[in-house]
Short mmCIF file of C-alpha atoms and ligand atoms in Angstrom, two decimals:
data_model
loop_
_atom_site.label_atom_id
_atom_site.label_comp_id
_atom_site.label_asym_id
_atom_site.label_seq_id
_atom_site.Cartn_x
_atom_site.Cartn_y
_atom_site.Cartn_z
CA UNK A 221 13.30 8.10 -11.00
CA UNK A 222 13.76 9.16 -15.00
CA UNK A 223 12.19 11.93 -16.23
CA UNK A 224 10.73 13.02 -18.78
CA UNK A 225 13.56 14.28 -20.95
CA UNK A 226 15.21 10.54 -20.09
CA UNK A 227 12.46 9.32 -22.89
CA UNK A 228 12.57 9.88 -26.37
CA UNK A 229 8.96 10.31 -26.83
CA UNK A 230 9.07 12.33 -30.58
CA UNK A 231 6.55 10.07 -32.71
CA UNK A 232 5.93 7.60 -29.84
CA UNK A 233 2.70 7.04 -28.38
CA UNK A 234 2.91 7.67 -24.53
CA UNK A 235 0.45 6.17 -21.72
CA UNK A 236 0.34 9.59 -19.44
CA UNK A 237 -1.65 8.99 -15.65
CA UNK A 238 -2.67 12.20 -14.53
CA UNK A 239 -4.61 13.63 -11.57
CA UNK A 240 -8.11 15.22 -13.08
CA UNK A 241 -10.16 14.11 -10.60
CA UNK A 242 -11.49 17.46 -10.09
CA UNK A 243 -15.24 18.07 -8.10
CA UNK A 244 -18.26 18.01 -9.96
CA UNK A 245 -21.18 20.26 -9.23
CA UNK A 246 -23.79 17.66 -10.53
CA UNK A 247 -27.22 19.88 -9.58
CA UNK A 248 -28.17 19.01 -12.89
CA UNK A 249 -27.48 15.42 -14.03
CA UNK A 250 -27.20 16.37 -17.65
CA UNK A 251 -24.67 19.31 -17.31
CA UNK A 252 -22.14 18.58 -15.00
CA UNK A 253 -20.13 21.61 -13.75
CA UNK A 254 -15.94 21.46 -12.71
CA UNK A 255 -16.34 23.68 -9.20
CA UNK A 256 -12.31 23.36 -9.39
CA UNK A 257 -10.10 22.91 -12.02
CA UNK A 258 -6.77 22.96 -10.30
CA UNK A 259 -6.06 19.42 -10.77
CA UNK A 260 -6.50 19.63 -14.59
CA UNK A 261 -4.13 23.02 -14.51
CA UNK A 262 -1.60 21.59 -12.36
CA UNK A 263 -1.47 18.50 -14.87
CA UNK A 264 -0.71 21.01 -18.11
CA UNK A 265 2.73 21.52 -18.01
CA UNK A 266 3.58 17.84 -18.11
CA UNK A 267 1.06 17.35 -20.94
CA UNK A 268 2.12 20.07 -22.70
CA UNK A 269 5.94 19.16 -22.51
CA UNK A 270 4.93 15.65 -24.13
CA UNK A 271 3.12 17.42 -26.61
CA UNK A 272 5.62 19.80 -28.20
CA UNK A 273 8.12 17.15 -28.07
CA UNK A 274 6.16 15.39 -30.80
CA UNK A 275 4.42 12.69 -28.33
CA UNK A 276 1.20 10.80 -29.62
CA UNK A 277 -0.25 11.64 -26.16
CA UNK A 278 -2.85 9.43 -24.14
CA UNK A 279 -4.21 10.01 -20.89
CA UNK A 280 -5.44 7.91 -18.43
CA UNK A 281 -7.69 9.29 -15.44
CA UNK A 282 -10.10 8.51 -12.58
CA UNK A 283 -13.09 11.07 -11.38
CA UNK A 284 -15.26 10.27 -8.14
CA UNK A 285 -16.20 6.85 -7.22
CA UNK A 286 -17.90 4.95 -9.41
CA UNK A 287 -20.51 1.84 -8.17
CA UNK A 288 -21.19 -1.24 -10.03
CA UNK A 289 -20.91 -4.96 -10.23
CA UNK A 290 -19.32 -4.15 -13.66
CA UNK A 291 -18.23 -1.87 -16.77
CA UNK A 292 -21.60 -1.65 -18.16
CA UNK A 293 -23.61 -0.52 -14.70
CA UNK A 294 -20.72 2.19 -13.73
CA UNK A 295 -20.44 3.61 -17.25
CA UNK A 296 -24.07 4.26 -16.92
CA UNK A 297 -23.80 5.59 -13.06
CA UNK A 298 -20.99 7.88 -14.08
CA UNK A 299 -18.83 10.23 -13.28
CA UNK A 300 -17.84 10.83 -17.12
CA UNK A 301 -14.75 12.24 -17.94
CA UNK A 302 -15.64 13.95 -21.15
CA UNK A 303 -16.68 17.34 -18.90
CA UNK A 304 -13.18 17.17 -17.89
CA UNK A 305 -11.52 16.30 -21.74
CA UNK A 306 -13.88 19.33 -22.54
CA UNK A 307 -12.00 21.74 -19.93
CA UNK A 308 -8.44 20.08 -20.65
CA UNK A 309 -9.22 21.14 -24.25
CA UNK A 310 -9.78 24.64 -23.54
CA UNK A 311 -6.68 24.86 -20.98
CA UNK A 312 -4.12 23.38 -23.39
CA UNK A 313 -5.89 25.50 -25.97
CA UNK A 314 -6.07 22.29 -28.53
CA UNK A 315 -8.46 20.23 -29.16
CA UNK A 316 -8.58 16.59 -26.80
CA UNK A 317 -9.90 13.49 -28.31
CA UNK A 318 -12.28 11.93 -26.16
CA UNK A 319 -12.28 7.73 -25.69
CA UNK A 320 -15.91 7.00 -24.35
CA UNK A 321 -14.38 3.52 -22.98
CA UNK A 322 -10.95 2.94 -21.53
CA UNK A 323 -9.91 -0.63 -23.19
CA UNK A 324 -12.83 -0.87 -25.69
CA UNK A 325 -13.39 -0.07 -29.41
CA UNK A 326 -13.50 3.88 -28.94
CA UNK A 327 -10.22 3.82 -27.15
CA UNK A 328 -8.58 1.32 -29.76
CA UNK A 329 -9.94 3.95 -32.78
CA UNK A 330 -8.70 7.14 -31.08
CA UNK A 331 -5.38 5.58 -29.59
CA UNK A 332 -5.16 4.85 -33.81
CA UNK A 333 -6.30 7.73 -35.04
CA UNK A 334 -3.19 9.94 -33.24
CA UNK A 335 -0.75 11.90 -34.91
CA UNK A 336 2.31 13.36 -33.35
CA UNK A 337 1.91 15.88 -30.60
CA UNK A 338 -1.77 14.79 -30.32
CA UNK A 339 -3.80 14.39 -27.25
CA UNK A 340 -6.35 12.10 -26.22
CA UNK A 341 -8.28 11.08 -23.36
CA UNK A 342 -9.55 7.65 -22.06
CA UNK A 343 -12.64 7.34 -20.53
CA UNK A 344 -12.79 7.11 -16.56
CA UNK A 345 -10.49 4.36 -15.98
CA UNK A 346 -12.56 3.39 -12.54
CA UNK A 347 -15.39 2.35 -14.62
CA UNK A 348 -13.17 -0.55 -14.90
CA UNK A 349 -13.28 -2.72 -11.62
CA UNK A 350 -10.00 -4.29 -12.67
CA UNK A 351 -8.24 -1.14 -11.77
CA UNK A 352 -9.10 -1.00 -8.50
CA UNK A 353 -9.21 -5.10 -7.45
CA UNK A 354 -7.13 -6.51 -4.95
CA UNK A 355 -6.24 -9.23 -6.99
CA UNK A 356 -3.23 -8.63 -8.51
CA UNK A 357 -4.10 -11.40 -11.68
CA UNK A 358 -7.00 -9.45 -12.33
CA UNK A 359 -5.30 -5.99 -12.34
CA UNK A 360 -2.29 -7.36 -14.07
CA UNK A 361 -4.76 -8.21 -16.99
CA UNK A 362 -5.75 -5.23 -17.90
CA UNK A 363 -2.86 -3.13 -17.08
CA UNK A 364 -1.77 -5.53 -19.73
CA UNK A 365 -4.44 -4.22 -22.08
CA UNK A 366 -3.87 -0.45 -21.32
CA UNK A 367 -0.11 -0.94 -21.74
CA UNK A 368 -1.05 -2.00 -25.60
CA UNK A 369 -1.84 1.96 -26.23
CA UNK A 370 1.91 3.13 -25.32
CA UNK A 371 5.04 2.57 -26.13
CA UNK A 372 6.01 4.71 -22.57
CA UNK A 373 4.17 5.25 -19.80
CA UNK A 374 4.65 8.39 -17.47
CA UNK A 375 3.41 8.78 -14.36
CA UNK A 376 1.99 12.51 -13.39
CA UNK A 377 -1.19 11.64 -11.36
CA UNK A 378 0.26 12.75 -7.89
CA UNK A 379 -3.26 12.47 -5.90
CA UNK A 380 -3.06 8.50 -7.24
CA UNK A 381 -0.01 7.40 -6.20
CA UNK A 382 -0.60 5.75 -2.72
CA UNK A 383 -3.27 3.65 -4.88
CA UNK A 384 -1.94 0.26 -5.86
CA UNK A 385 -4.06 0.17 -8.79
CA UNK A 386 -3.27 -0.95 -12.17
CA UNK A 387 -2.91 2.41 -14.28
CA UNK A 388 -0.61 3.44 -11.12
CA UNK A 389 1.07 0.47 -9.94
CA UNK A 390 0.95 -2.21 -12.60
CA UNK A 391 1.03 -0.55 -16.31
CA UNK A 392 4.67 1.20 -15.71
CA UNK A 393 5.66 -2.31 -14.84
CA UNK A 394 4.83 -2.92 -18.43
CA UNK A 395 6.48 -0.39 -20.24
CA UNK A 396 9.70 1.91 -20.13
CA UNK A 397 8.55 4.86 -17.91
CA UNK A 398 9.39 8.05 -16.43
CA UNK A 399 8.22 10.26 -13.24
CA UNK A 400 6.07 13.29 -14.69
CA UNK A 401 7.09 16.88 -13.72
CA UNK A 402 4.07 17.39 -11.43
CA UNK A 403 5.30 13.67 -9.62
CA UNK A 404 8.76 15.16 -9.17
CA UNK A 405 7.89 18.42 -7.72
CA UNK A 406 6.07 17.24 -4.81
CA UNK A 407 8.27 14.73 -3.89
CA UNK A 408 10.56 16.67 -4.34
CA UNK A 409 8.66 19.44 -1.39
CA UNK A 410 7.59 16.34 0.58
CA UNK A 411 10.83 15.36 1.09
CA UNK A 412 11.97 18.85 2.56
CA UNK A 413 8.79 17.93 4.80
CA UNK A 414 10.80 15.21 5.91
CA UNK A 415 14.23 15.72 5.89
CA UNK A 416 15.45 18.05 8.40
CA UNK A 417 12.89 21.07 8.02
CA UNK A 418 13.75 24.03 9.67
CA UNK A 419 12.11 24.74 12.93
CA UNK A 420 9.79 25.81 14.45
CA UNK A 421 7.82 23.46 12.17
CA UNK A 422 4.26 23.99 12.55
CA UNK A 423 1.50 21.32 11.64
CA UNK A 424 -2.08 22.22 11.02
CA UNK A 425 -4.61 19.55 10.27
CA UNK A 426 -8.48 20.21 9.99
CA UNK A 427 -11.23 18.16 7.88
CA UNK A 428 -13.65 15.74 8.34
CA UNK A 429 -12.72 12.88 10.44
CA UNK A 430 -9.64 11.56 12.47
CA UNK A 431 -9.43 8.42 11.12
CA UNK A 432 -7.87 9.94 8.17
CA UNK A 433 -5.31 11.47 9.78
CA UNK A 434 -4.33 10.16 13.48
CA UNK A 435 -1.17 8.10 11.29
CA UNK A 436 -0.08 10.91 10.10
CA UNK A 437 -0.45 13.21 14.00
CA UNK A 438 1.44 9.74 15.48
CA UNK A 439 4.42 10.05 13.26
CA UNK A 440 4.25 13.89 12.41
CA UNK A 441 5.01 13.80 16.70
CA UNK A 442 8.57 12.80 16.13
CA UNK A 443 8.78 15.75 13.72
CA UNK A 444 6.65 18.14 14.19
CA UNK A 445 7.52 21.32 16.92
CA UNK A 446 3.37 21.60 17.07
CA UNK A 447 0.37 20.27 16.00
CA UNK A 448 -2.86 22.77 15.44
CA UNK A 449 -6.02 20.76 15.20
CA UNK A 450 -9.45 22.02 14.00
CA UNK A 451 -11.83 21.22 11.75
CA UNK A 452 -14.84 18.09 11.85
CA UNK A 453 -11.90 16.37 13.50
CA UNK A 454 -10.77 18.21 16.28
CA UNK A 455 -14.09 17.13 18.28
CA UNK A 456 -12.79 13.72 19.01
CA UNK A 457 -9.98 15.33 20.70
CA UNK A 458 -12.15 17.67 22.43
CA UNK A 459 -14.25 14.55 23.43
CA UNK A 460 -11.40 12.73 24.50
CA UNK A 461 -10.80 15.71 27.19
CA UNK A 462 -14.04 15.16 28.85
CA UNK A 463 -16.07 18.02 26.44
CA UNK A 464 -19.24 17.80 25.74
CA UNK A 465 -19.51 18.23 21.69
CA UNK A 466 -23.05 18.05 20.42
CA UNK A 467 -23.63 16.74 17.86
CA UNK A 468 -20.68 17.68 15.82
CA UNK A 469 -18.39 15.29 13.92
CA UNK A 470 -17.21 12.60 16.29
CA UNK A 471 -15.44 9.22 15.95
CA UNK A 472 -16.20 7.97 19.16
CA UNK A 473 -14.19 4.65 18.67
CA UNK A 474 -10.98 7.05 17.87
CA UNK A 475 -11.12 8.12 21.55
CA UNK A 476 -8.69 5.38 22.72
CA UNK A 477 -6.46 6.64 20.06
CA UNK A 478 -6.65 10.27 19.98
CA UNK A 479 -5.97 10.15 24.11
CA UNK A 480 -3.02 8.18 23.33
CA UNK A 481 -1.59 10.37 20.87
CA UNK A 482 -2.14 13.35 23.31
CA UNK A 483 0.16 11.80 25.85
CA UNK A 484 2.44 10.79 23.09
CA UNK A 485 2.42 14.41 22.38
CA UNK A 486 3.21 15.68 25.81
CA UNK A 487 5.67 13.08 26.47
CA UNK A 488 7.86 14.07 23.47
CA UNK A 489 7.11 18.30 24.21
CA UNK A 490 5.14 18.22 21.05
CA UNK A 491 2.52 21.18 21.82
CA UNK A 492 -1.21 19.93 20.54
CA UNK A 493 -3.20 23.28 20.10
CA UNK A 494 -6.58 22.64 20.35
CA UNK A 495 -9.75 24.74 19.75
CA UNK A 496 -10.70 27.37 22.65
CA UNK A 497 -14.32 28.34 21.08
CA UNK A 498 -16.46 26.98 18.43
CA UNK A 499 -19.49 28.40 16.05
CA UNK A 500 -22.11 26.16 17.28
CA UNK A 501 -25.04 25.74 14.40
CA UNK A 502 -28.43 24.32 14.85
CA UNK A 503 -27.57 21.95 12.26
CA UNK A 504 -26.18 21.23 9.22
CA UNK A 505 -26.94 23.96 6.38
CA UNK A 506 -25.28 26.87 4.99
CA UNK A 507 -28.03 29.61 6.79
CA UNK A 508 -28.55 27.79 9.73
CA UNK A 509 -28.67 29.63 13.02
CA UNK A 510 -25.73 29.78 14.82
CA UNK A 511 -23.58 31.07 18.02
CA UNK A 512 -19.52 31.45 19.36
CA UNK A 513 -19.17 28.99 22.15
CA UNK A 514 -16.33 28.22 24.48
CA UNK A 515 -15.08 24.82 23.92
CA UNK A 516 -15.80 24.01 27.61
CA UNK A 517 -19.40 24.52 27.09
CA UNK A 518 -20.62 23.24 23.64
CA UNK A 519 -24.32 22.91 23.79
CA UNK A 520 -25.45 19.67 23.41
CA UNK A 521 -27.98 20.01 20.95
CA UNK A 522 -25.87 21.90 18.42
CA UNK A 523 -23.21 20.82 15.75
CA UNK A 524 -19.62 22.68 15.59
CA UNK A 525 -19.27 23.81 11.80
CA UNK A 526 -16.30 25.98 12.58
CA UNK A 527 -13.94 27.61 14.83
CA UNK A 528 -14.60 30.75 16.94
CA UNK A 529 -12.80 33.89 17.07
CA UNK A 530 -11.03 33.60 19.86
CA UNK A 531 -8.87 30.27 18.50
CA UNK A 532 -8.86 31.96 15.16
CA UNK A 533 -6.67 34.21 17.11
CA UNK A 534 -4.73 31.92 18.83
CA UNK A 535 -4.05 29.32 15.92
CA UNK A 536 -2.06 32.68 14.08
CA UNK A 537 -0.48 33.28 17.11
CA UNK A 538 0.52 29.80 17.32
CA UNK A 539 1.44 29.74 13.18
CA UNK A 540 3.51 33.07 13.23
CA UNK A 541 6.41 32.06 14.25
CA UNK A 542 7.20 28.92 11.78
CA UNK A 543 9.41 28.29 9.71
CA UNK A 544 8.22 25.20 8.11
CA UNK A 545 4.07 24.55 7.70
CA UNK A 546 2.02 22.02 6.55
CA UNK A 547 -1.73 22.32 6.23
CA UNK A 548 -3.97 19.82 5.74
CA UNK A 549 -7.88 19.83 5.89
CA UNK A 550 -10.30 23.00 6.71
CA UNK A 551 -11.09 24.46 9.95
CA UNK A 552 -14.49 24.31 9.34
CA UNK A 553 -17.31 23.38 6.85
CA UNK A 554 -15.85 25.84 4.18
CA UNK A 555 -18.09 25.56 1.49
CA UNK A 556 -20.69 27.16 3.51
CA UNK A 557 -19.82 30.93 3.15
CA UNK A 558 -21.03 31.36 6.74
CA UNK A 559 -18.62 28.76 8.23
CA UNK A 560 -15.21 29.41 6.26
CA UNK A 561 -14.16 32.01 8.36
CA UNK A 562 -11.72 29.92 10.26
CA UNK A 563 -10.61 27.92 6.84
CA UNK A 564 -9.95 31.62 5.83
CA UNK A 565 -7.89 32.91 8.76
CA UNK A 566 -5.42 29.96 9.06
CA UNK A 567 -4.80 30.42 5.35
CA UNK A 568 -4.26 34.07 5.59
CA UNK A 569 -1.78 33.08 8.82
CA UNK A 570 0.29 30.68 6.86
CA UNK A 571 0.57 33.38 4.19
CA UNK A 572 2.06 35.44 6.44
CA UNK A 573 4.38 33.11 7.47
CA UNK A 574 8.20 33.30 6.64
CA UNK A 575 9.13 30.08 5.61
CA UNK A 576 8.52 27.27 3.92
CA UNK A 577 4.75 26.72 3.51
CA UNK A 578 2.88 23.91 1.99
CA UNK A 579 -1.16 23.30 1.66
CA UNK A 580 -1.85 19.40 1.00
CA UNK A 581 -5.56 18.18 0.42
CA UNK A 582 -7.93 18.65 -2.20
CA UNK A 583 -10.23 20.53 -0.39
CA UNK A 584 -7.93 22.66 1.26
CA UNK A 585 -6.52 23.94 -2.30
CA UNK A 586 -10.12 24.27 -3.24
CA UNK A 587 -10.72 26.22 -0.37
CA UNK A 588 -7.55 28.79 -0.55
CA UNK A 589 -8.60 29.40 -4.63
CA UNK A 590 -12.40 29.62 -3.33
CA UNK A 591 -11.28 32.78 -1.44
CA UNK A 592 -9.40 34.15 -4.03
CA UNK A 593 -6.11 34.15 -2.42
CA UNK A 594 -2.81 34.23 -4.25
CA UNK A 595 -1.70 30.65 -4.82
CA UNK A 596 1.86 31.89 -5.29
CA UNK A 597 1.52 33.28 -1.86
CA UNK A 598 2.47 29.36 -0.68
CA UNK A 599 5.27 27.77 -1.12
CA UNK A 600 3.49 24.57 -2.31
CA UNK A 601 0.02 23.96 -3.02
CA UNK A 602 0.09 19.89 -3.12
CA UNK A 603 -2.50 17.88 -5.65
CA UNK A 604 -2.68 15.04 -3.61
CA UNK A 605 -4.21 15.11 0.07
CA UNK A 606 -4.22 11.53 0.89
CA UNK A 607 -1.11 10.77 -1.35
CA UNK A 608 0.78 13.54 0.73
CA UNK A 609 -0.58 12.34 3.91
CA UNK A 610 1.12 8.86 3.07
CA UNK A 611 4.00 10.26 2.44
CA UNK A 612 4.03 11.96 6.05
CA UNK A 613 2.95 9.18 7.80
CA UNK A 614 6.41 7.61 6.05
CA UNK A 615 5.04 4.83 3.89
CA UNK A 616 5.84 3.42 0.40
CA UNK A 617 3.71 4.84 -2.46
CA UNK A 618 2.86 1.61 -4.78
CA UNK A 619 3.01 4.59 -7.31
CA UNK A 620 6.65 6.02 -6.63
CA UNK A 621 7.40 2.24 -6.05
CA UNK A 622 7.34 1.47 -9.69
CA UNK A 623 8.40 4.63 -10.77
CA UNK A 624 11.55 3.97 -9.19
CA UNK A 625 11.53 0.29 -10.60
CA UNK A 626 13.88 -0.20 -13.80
CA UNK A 627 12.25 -0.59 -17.13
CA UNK A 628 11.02 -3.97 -17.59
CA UNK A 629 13.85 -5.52 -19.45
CA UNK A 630 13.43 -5.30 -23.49
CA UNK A 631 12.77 -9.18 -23.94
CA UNK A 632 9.41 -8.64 -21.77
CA UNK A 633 8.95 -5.25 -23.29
CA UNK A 634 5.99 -5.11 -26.41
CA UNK A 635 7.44 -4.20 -29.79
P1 ADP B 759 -8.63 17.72 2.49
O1 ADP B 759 -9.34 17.33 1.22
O2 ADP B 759 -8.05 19.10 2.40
O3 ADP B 759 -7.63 16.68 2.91
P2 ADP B 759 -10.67 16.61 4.16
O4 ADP B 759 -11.19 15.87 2.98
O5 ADP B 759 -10.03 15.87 5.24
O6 ADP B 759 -9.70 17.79 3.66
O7 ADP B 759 -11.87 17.42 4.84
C1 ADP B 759 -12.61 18.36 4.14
C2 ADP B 759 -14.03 18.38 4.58
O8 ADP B 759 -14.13 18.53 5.98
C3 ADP B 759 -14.77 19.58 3.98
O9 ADP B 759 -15.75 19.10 3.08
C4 ADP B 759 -15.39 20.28 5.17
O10 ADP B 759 -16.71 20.71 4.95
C5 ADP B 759 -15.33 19.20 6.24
N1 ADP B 759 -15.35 19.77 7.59
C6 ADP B 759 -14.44 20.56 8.18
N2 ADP B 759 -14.84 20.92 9.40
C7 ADP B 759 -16.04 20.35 9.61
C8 ADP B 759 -16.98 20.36 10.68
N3 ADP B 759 -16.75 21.05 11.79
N4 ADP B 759 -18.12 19.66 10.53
C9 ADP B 759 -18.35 18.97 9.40
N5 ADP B 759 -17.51 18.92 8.35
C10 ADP B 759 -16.37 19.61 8.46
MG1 MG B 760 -10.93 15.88 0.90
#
């Protein structure tokens, strides 16, 4: 992959895709509220690098999921980005012009109106549906129109890059490009993920539901030296043992699955370390009523929103020792202060740990900055939670893909 300093970028307008797809506290409609900005922080230094090397800078960025038949009824659903170009303003501490479209008129006047080392934003580029379609004609037509903007195009947006979508996967087709620095530092920590870590290497994985992650347990088992589960998705697996669960997250059709990959587990001497006790709530709110229950006797008219004490305990016991972690997802529901105190502990365990430590998932991050722990304290705090999770599970990011590809050759290339 090129980098950055591979371009000669001085005076030249560059097509950056970052990562800002940061939560939104929308309580009130009209005044959206960033609850995170760590995506839009870890995307300055590229940014900034383009900047003061005299780059005509223009960003490209998705936020939440937008719904509608077309441009005109997601614009008006939202999420907008200018909360965001607000915030990215403030950070890089100039200002950042704001596109209120992504292909339209706005974008074409503020792409124009540039000057060296400026900065501008595009309007959510998921407003589009051609980003997202299958169809790679329809996708390949406006990655056409977005590749107009730049003369390069560098690709930054880590959390992005298992998407095949066109400001990921089909613009650097179109244009000379390079890997941004944020790109190249977590493949760069992925890879030592993958490539012969050192051992013992311990894998915790938490979060909402199994189906987003029981790839990444079945190939993690020919690495891993153990596998911590908690979270939402650690009920499935206590399920699958015969436990009653309540009514706590479960995938019921993942059962098949998740008892396979236990026997998988014990047939390679991969040690699965499930949850001993549970905080059992009366439901689903942050002051709801709640009790420590063994695993072995979950009440069945109660949901799990965290893990007890006693496997609090054990999971640190069972982290101390690494020498190589990778966390991904939150022991319990987090954002509730009332159920984070297992999110908390594993974090504070991993800290402790001497070795190589990386957290991977956007709510994970969000939950190690909500405590206020030192995000130097890890070795890696990773942007992208379902972009590193692809990685792990060992398959091709369309992203990285045509990073990797060679410029398109200067006869195709726009003048
Ligand atoms: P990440 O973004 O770090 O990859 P996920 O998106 O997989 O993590 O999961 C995060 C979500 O899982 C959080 O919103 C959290 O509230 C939820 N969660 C964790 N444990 C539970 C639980 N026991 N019940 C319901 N939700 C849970
Ligand atoms: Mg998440």
């Amino acid at each position: 992959m090129k980098t950055i300093e591979d371009l000669e970028v001085a005076g030249r307008r560059v097509l950056l895709r970052a990562d800002l797809n940061v939560p939104l506290d929308l309580t009130d409609p009209d005044n959206p509220r960033i609850t995170d900005d760590g995506r839009i922080r870890a995307s300055l230094p590229t940014i900034r690098k383009l900047a003061d090397r005299g780059a005509r800078v223009i960003i490209m960025a998705h936020l939440g999921r937008p719904k509608g038949a077309d441009y005109a009824e997601r614009a008006a659903g939202g999420p907008s980005l200018q909360p965001v170009a607000a915030r990215l303003g403030e950070l890089l501490g100039r200002p950042v012009a704001f596109a209120s479209d992504v292909v339209g008129e706005d974008a074409s006047r503020v792409v124009a109106g540039l000057a060296d080392s400026d900065v501008a934003l595009l309007e959510n580029v998921r407003f589009e549906p051609a980003e997202t379609s299958k169809d790679d004609a329809v996708r390949g037509e406006f990655a056409t129109q977005l590749a107009l903007f730049g003369e390069y195009y560098v690709g930054d947006g880590f959390g992005a890059v298992h998407r095949k979508h066109a400001s990921v996967y089909d613009v650097p087709q179109r244009l000379p490009h390079a890997a941004g620095d944020l790109v190249r530092a977590e493949v760069e920590v992925l890879g030592r993920l993958t490539s012969a870590p050192e051992r013992p290497y311990v894998v915790v994985l938490g979060g909402a539901k199994p189906s987003d992650k029981l790839a990444v347990i079945a190939n993690l088992l020919d690495r891993a030296d153990r596998v911590i589960l908690g979270g939402g998705m650690s009920y499935t697996f206590l399920a699958a043992q015969g436990y009653e669960v309540g009514h706590s997250l479960l995938e019921a059709d993942k059962i098949p699955e998740v008892t396979e990959i236990m026997a998988e587990a014990g047939r390679r001497g991969v040690e699965l370390v499930l949850p001993v006790d549970l905080v059992a709530a009366t439901h689903f709110a942050p002051d709801a009523d709640h009790e420590i229950v063994s695993a072995k006797d979950f009440p069945a008219d109660r949901e799990g929103l965290d893990i007890g004490p006693a496997t609090c305990e054990l999971f640190a016991e069972k982290i101390a020792d690494a020498r190589t972690v990778f966390w991904n997802g939150p022991m319990g529901v987090f954002e509730f202060p009332a159920f984070a105190v297992g999110t908390r502990a594993v974090a504070e365990a991993i800290i402790a740990v001497d070795g190589f430590t990386v957290v991977g998932g956007g709510d994970s991050a969000a939950a190690v900055r909500s405590f206020g722990l030192p995000e130097d304290a890890f070795g890696h705090i990773s942007t992208g939670g379902g972009a590193s999770l692809e990685y792990l599970e060992g398959r091709t990011l369309p992203g990285l893909v045509a990073l990797e590809a060679d410029d398109p050759s200067s006869t195709d290339a726009p003048a």
